[in-house]
XYZ file of C-alpha atoms in Angstrom:
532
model
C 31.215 -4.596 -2.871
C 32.457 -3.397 -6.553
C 35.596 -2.389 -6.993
C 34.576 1.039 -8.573
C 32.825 2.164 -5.244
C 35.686 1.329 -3.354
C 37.702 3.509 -5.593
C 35.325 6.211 -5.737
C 35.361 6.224 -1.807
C 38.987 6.355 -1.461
C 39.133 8.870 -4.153
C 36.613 10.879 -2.033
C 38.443 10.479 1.252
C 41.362 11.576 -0.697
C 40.380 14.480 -2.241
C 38.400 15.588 1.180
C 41.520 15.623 3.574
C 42.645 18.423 1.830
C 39.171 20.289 0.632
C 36.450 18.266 1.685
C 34.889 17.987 -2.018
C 33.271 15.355 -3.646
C 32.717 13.153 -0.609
C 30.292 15.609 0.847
C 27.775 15.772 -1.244
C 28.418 11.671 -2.138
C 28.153 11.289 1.870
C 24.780 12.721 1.697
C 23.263 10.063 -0.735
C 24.339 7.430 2.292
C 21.361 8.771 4.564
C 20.628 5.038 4.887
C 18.079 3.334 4.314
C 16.791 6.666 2.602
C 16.256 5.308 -0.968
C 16.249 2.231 -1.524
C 14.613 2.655 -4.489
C 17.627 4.121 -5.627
C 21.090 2.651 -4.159
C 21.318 -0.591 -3.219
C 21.715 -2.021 0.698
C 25.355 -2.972 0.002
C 25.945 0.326 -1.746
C 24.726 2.730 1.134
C 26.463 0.422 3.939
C 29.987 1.601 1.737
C 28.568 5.460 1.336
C 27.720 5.538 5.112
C 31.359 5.722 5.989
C 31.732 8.900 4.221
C 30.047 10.730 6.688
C 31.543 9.163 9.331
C 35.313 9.817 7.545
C 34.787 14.198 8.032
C 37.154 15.912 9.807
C 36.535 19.334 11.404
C 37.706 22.591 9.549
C 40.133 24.979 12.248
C 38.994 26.962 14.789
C 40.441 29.825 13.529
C 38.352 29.491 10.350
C 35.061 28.414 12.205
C 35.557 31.475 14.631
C 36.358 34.086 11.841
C 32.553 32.951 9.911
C 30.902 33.516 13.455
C 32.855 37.220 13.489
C 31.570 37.697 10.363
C 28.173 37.052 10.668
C 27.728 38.724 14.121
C 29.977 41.758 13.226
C 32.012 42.136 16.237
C 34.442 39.920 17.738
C 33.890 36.761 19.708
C 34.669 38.236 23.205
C 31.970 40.732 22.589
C 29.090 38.108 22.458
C 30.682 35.251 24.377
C 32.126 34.976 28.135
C 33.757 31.910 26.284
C 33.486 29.198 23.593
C 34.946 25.723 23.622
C 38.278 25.021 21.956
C 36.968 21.645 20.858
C 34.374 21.281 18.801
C 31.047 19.420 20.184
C 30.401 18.157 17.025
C 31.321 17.591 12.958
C 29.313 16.687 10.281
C 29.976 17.086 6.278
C 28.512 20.621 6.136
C 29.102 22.051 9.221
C 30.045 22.288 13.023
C 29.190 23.341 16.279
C 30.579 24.682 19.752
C 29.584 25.583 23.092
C 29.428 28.919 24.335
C 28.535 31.142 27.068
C 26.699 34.736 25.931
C 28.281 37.132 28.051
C 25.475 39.456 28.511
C 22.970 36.819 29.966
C 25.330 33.896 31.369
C 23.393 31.535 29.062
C 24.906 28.037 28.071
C 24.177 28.445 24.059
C 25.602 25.894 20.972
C 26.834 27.557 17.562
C 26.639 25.827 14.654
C 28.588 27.123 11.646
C 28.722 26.144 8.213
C 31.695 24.230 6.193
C 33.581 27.348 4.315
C 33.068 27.384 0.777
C 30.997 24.286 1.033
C 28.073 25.827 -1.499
C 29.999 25.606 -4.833
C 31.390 22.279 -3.838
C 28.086 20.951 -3.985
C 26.806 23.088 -6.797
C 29.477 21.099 -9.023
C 28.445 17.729 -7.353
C 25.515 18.147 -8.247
C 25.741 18.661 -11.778
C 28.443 16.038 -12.065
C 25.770 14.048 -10.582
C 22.839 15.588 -12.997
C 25.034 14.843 -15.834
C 25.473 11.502 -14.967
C 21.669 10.862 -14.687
C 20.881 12.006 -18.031
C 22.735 8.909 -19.556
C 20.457 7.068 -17.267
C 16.693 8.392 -17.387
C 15.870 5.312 -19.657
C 16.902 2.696 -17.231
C 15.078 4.827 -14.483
C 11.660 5.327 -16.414
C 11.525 2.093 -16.900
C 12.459 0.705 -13.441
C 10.863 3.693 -11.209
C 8.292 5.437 -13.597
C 10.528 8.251 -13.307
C 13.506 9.894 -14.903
C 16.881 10.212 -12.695
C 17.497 13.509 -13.684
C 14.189 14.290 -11.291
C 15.604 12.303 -8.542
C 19.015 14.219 -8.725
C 17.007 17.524 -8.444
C 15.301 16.820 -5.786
C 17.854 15.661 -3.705
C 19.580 18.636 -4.334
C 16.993 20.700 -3.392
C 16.998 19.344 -0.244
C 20.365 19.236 0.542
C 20.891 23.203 -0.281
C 17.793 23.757 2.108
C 20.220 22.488 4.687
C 22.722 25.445 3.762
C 20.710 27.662 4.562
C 20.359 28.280 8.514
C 17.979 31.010 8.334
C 14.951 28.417 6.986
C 16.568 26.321 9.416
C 15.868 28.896 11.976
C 12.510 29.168 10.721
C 12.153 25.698 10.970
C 12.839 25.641 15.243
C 10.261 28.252 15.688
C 7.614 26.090 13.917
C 8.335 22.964 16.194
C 8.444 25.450 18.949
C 4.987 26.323 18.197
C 3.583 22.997 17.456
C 4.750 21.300 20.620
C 4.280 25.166 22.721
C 1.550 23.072 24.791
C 3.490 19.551 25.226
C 4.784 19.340 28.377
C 7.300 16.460 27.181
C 8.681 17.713 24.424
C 11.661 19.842 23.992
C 12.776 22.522 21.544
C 15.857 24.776 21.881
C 14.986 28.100 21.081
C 17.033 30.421 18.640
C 18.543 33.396 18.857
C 17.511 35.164 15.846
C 19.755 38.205 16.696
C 23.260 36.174 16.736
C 22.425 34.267 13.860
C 22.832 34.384 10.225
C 22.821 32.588 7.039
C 25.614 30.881 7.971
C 25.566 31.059 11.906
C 22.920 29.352 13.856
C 22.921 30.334 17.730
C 20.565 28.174 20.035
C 19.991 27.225 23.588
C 22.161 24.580 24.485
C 20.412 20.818 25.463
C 21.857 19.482 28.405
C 20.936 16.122 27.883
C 21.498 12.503 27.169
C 22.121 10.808 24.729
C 19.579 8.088 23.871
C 22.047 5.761 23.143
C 22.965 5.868 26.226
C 20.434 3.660 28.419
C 22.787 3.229 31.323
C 23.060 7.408 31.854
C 18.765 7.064 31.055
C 18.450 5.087 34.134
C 20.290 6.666 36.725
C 19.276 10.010 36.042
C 15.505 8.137 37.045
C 13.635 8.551 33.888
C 11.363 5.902 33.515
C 12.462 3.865 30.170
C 9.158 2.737 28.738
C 7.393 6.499 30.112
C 10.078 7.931 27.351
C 9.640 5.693 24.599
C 5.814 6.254 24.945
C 6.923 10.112 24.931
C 9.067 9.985 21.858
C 6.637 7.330 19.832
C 4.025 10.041 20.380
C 6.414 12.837 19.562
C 7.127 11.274 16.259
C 3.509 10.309 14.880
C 2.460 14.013 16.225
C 5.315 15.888 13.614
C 3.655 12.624 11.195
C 0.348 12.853 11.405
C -0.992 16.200 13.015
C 1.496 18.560 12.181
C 2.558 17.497 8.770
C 6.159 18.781 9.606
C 8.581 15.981 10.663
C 12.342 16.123 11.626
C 14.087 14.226 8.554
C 17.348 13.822 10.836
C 16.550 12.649 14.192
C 19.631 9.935 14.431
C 21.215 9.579 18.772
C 23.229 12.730 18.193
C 20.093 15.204 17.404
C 17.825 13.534 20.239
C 18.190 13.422 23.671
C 16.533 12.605 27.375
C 15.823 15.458 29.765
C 16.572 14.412 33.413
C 12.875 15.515 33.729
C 11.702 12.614 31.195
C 11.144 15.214 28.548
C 12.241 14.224 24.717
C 14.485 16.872 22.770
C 15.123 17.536 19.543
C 18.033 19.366 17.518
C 19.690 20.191 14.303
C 16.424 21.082 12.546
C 18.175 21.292 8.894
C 16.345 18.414 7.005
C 12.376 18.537 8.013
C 9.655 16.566 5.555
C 6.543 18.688 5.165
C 3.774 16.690 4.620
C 0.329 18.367 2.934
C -3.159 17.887 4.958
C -4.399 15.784 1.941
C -0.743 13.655 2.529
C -1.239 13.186 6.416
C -4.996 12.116 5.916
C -3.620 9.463 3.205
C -1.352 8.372 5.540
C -4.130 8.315 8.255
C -6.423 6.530 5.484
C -3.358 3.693 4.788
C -3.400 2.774 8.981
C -7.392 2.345 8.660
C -6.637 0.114 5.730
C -4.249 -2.033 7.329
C -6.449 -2.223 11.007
C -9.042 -3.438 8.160
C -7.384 -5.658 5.765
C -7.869 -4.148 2.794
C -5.090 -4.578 0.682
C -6.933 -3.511 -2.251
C -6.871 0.373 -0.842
C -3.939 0.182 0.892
C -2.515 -0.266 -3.204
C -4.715 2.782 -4.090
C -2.862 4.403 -1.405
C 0.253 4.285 -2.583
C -1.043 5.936 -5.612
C -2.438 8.783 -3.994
C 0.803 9.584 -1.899
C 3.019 9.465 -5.167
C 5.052 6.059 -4.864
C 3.023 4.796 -7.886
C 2.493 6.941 -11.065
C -1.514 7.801 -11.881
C -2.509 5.369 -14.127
C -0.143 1.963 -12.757
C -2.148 -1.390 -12.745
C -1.954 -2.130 -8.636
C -3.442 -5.748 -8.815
C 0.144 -7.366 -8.874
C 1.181 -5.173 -6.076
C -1.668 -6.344 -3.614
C -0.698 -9.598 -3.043
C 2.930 -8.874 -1.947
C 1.540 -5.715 0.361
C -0.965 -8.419 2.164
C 1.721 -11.047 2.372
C 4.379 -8.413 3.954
C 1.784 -6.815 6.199
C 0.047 -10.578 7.213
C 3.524 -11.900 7.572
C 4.323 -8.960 9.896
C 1.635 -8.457 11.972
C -0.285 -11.565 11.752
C 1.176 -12.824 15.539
C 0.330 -10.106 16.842
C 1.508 -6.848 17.721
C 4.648 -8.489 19.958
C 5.899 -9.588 16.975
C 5.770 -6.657 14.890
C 8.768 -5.207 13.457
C 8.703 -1.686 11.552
C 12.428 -2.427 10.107
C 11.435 -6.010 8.857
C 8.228 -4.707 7.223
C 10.804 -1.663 5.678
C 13.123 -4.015 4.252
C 10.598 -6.358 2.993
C 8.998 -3.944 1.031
C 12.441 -2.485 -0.051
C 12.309 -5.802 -1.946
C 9.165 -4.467 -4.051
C 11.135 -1.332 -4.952
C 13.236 -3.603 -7.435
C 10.085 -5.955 -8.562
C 7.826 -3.206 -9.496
C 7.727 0.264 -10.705
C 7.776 2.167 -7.268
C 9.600 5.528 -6.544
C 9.657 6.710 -2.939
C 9.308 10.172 -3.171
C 11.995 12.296 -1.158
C 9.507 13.647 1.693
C 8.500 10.188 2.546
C 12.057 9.078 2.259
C 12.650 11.172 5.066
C 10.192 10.076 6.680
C 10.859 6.700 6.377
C 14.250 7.015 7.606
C 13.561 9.153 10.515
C 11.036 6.126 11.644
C 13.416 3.612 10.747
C 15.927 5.519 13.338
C 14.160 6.144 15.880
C 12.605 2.669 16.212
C 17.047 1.872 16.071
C 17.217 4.036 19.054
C 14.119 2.662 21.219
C 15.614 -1.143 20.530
C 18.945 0.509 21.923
C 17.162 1.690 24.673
C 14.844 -1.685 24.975
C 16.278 -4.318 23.276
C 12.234 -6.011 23.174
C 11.087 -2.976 21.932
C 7.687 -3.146 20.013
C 6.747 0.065 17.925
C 3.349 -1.350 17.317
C 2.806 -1.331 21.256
C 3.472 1.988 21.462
C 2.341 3.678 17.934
C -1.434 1.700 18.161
C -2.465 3.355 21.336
C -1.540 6.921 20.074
C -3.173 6.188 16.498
C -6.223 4.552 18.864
C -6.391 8.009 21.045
C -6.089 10.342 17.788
C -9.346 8.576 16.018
C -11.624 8.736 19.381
C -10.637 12.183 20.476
C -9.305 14.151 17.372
C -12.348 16.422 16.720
C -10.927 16.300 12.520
C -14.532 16.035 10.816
C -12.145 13.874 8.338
C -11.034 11.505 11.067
C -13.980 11.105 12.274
C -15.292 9.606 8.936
C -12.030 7.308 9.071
C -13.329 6.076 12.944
C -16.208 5.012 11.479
C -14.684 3.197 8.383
C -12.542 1.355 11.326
C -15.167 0.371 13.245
C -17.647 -0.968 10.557
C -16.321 -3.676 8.002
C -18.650 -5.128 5.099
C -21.397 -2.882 6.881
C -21.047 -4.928 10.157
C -20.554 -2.846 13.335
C -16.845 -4.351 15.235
C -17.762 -4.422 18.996
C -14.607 -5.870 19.606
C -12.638 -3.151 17.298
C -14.170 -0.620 19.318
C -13.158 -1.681 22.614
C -9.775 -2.380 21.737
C -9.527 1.090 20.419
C -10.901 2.488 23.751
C -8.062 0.425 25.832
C -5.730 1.344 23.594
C -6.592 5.064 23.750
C -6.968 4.872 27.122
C -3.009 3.222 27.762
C -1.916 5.767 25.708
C -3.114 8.550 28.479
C -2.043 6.411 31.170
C 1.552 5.898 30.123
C 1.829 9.810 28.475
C 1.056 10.678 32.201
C 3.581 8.752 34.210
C 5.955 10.424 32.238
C 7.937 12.761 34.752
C 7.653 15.963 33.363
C 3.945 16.005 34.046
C 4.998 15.771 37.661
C 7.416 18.959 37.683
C 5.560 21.496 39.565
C 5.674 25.287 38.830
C 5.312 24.557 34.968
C 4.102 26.686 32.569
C 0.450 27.093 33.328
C 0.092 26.974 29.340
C 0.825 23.195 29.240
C -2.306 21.061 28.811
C -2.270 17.400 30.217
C -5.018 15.762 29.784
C -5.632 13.076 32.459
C -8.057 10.935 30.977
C -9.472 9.859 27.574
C -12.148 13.018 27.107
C -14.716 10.960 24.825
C -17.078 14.492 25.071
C -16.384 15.540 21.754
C -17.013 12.572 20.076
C -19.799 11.491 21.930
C -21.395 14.926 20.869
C -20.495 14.498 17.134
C -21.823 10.562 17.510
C -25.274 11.883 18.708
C -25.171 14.608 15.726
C -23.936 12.089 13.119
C -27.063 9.648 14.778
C -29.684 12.753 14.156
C -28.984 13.846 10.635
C -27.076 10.672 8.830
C -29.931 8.367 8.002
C -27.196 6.086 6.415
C -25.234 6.356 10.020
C -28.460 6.012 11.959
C -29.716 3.013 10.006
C -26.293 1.095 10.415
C -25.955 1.882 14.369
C -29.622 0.749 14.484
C -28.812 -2.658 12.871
C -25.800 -3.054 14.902
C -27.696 -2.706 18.039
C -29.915 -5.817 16.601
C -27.469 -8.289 14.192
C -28.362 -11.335 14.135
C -31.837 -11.263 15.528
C -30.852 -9.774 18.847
C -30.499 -6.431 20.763
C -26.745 -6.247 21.555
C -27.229 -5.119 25.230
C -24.382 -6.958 26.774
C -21.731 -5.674 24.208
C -23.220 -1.687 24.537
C -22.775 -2.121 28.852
C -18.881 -3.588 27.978
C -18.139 -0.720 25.661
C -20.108 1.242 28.535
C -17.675 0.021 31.378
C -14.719 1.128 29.716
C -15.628 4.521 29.331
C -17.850 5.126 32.106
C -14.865 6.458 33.953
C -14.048 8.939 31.283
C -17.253 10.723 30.575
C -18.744 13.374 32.763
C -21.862 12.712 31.723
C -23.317 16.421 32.381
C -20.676 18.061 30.619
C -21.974 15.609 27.474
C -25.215 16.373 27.974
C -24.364 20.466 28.317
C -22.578 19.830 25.174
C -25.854 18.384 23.465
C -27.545 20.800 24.408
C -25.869 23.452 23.124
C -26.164 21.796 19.517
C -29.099 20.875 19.757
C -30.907 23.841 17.869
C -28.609 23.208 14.887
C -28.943 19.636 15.211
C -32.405 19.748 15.088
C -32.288 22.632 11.475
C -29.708 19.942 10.340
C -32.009 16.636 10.899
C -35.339 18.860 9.583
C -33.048 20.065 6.276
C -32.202 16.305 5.712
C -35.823 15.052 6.439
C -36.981 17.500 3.815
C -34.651 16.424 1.258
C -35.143 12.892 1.327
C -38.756 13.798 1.216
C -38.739 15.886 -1.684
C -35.876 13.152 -3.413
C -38.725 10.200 -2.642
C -41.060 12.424 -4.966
């Protein structure tokens, strides 16, 4: 390690015992592995103990903020509130409590006094710095540092402000309203404030604890499936994904449920970035390094315009190397750090939502291996991505299903009935999970109990009606190679044939058949009239 960092961290840890300055907003650049592309591996294991090195502010201070912000004293709101606090981070703190009107367990979190000026000057100590540097970073990340400072800034004051945070709970509340194993505490709007945040306290354990996991009864693999699925939900349906979920801010419900906390630093993803993302697994099922380049593009790690073709043999070599025994052997931190490696040998610049992302992954892969030490994310994530691109009714995923299951225009019998046993472990381990079993639940939660193929099936026969390019490449993969593939049809048959109520397909046919049929007689027409 350089001497100068060591200084600059005792410096910090100086200067914080007695105003917790510099080192919080230096603390917050050790979110490792965030960026990579920006501080080195042996440079954010020496920032990482900055955040560990924050003491908590007093009581009396804390409590006076919460007076403040409610506008009435403590013993008003609260039958009491703990003397300790539960927990201490760089920018703020929180207790348990007990609201005196409803008997409610609830947690208060309260922001770091005079914290937002502290990190106004950081900042532009920090910007000011940069600008002496946007040549080396132009050259080495096709951007200028000044940019990089700004928008790590912007999303460390979005954690200052508890009121987006509390905006932030209700939107995971809604997206997970009908996921029986997922968890959200709920807010109370009323007793909170900019500077305030008053939820419903979590009784539950921490994941890095896998003793306390397994004699409360909760079925170890049932969870990880649980959280896995959690995760590439937020990723890749929701486009909103928790950019902090370390052991502290995720816990196990005695009923097998996963929960969440501390919603402060979220990535949102756009649709067009969650359908990249979606493109860039398709890529990798199929090999095709060549896109999976292009992708990186598209999602912003590349500037428009960069020359991928030295890139694509180091992504096939990382990915190959990674996944080429199988997915047993498949290791998301090992594939992380080797492309960390390309960060330095070519002009790429992780931009800050999918640094967040790619730390939250990184973590929470660090918490199943705690909680399975032969943990394979692979084993887990495949099955969820294989169950999302049979059932997901996304007209743009089902394009992507088809690009999966045809490669240089031959149909993959074999891709396709992986995908189905995939998809269909995914249900089966989603629904030993024992908070499907709780009785009396909210009759609002759906669980679906098998893989329903209806939907698909239905858009299959429509895609078969009206796209002559679909229908002529089904039709040849029925007869490849001279021959009707019977046998291969009846195996992809048998594996579903348990999963399809064949007269609710046929119902469902029906119904679209009258605008199947204007479709197929609109594109009969036109391919007439083009022939002419």
């Amino acid at each position: 390690m350089t001497a100068w960092l060591v200084v600059m961290r005792r410096l910090s840890l100086t200067v914080h015992a007695s105003s917790a300055t510099f080192c919080v907003t230096l603390g917050h650049l050790s979110s490792k592995p965030a960026r990579p592309d920006i501080i080195r591996e042996d440079y954010m294991n020496e920032l990482c103990i900055l955040q560990d090195d924050v003491p908590p502010f007093p009581n009396q201070v804390a409590f006076a903020i919460i007076e403040d912000e409610l506008g009435q004293p403590l013993e008003k709101v609260f039958s009491k509130i703990s003397s300790q606090t539960i927990a201490a981070a760089s920018l703020g703190q929180v207790y348990r409590a007990t609201l005196r009107e409803t008997g409610e367990d609830v947690a208060i979190k309260v922001q770091r006094p005079g914290i937002e000026p502290i990190i106004y000057r950081d900042l532009f100590l920090f910007r000011t710095l940069a600008s002496f540097l946007n040549g080396i970073s132009l050259q080495k990340l096709g951007c200028n540092a000044e940019l990089i400072v700004d928008e790590f800034g912007e999303k460390l004051l979005e954690e200052l402000d508890y009121t987006l945070e509390a905006r932030n709970i209700e939107d995971f509340i809604e997206n997970f309203k009908n996921d029986p194993t997922v968890k959200i505490p709920r807010v109370y709007k009323k007793l909170s404030g900019s500077r305030v945040l008053v939820m419903e306290w979590i009784d539950g354990i921490r994941c890095t604890d896998p003793q306390a996991i397994k004699e409360a009864g909760i079925d170890v693999n049932g969870f990880l499936t649980v959280g896995v699925s959690a995760a590439l939900r937020q990723l890749l349906e929701f486009g909103l994904f928790h950019g902090d979920p370390h052991p502290g801010n995720i816990f196990a419900m005695r009923d097998g449920r996963i929960a969440y906390v501390d919603f402060g630093n979220v990535a949102v993803l756009s649709q067009q970035n969650k359908q990249i993302l979606i493109d860039a697994v398709v890529h990798a099922v199929n090999e095709d390094y060549v896109e999976m380049a292009n992708d990186f593009t598209r999602l912003g790690f590349l500037a428009s315009g960069t020359d991928v073709s030295p890139i694509i043999p180091a992504l096939e070599a990382i990915w190959q190397n990674s996944s080429g025994k199988g997915l047993s052997d498949f290791n998301f931190r090992s594939v992380t750090g080797k492309f960390n490696q390309l960060v330095y040998q070519y002009p790429i610049r992780i931009p800050e939502r999918f640094s967040l992302v790619i730390r939250s992954l990184l973590t929470q892969e660090g918490i199943c291996f705690t909680l399975k030490p032969d943990f394979k994310f692979l084993e887990v994530a495949y099955p969820y991505v294989a169950k999302r691109l049979l059932t997901d009714p996304n007209p743009a995923l089902r394009e992507r299903l088809i690009q999966v299951l045809f490669k240089d225009g031959v149909f993959q019998w074999k891709r396709l009935e992986n995908l189905i046993v995939l998809a269909k472990e995914n249900v089966a381990k989603m629904n030993n999970n024992p908070a499907l079993q709780v009785k009396n639940r909210s009759m609002n939660w759906q669980v679906q109990k098998k893989l329903d193929l209806t939907d698909t099936i239905r858009d299959g026969a429509r895609m078969f009606l009206v796209d002559a390019g679909i229908r002529r490449q089904l039709l040849m993969a029925l007869t490849e190679d001279s021959k009707l593939h019977i046998q291969e049809l009846f195996d992809v048959y048998r594996l579903v044939q348990d999963e399809i109520d064949i007269s609710s397909v046929a119902l469902e046919v029906l119904r679209d058949l009258p605008e199947v049929t204007r479709e197929f007689m609109l594109s009969w027409s036109e391919s007439v009239l083009s022939d002419r």
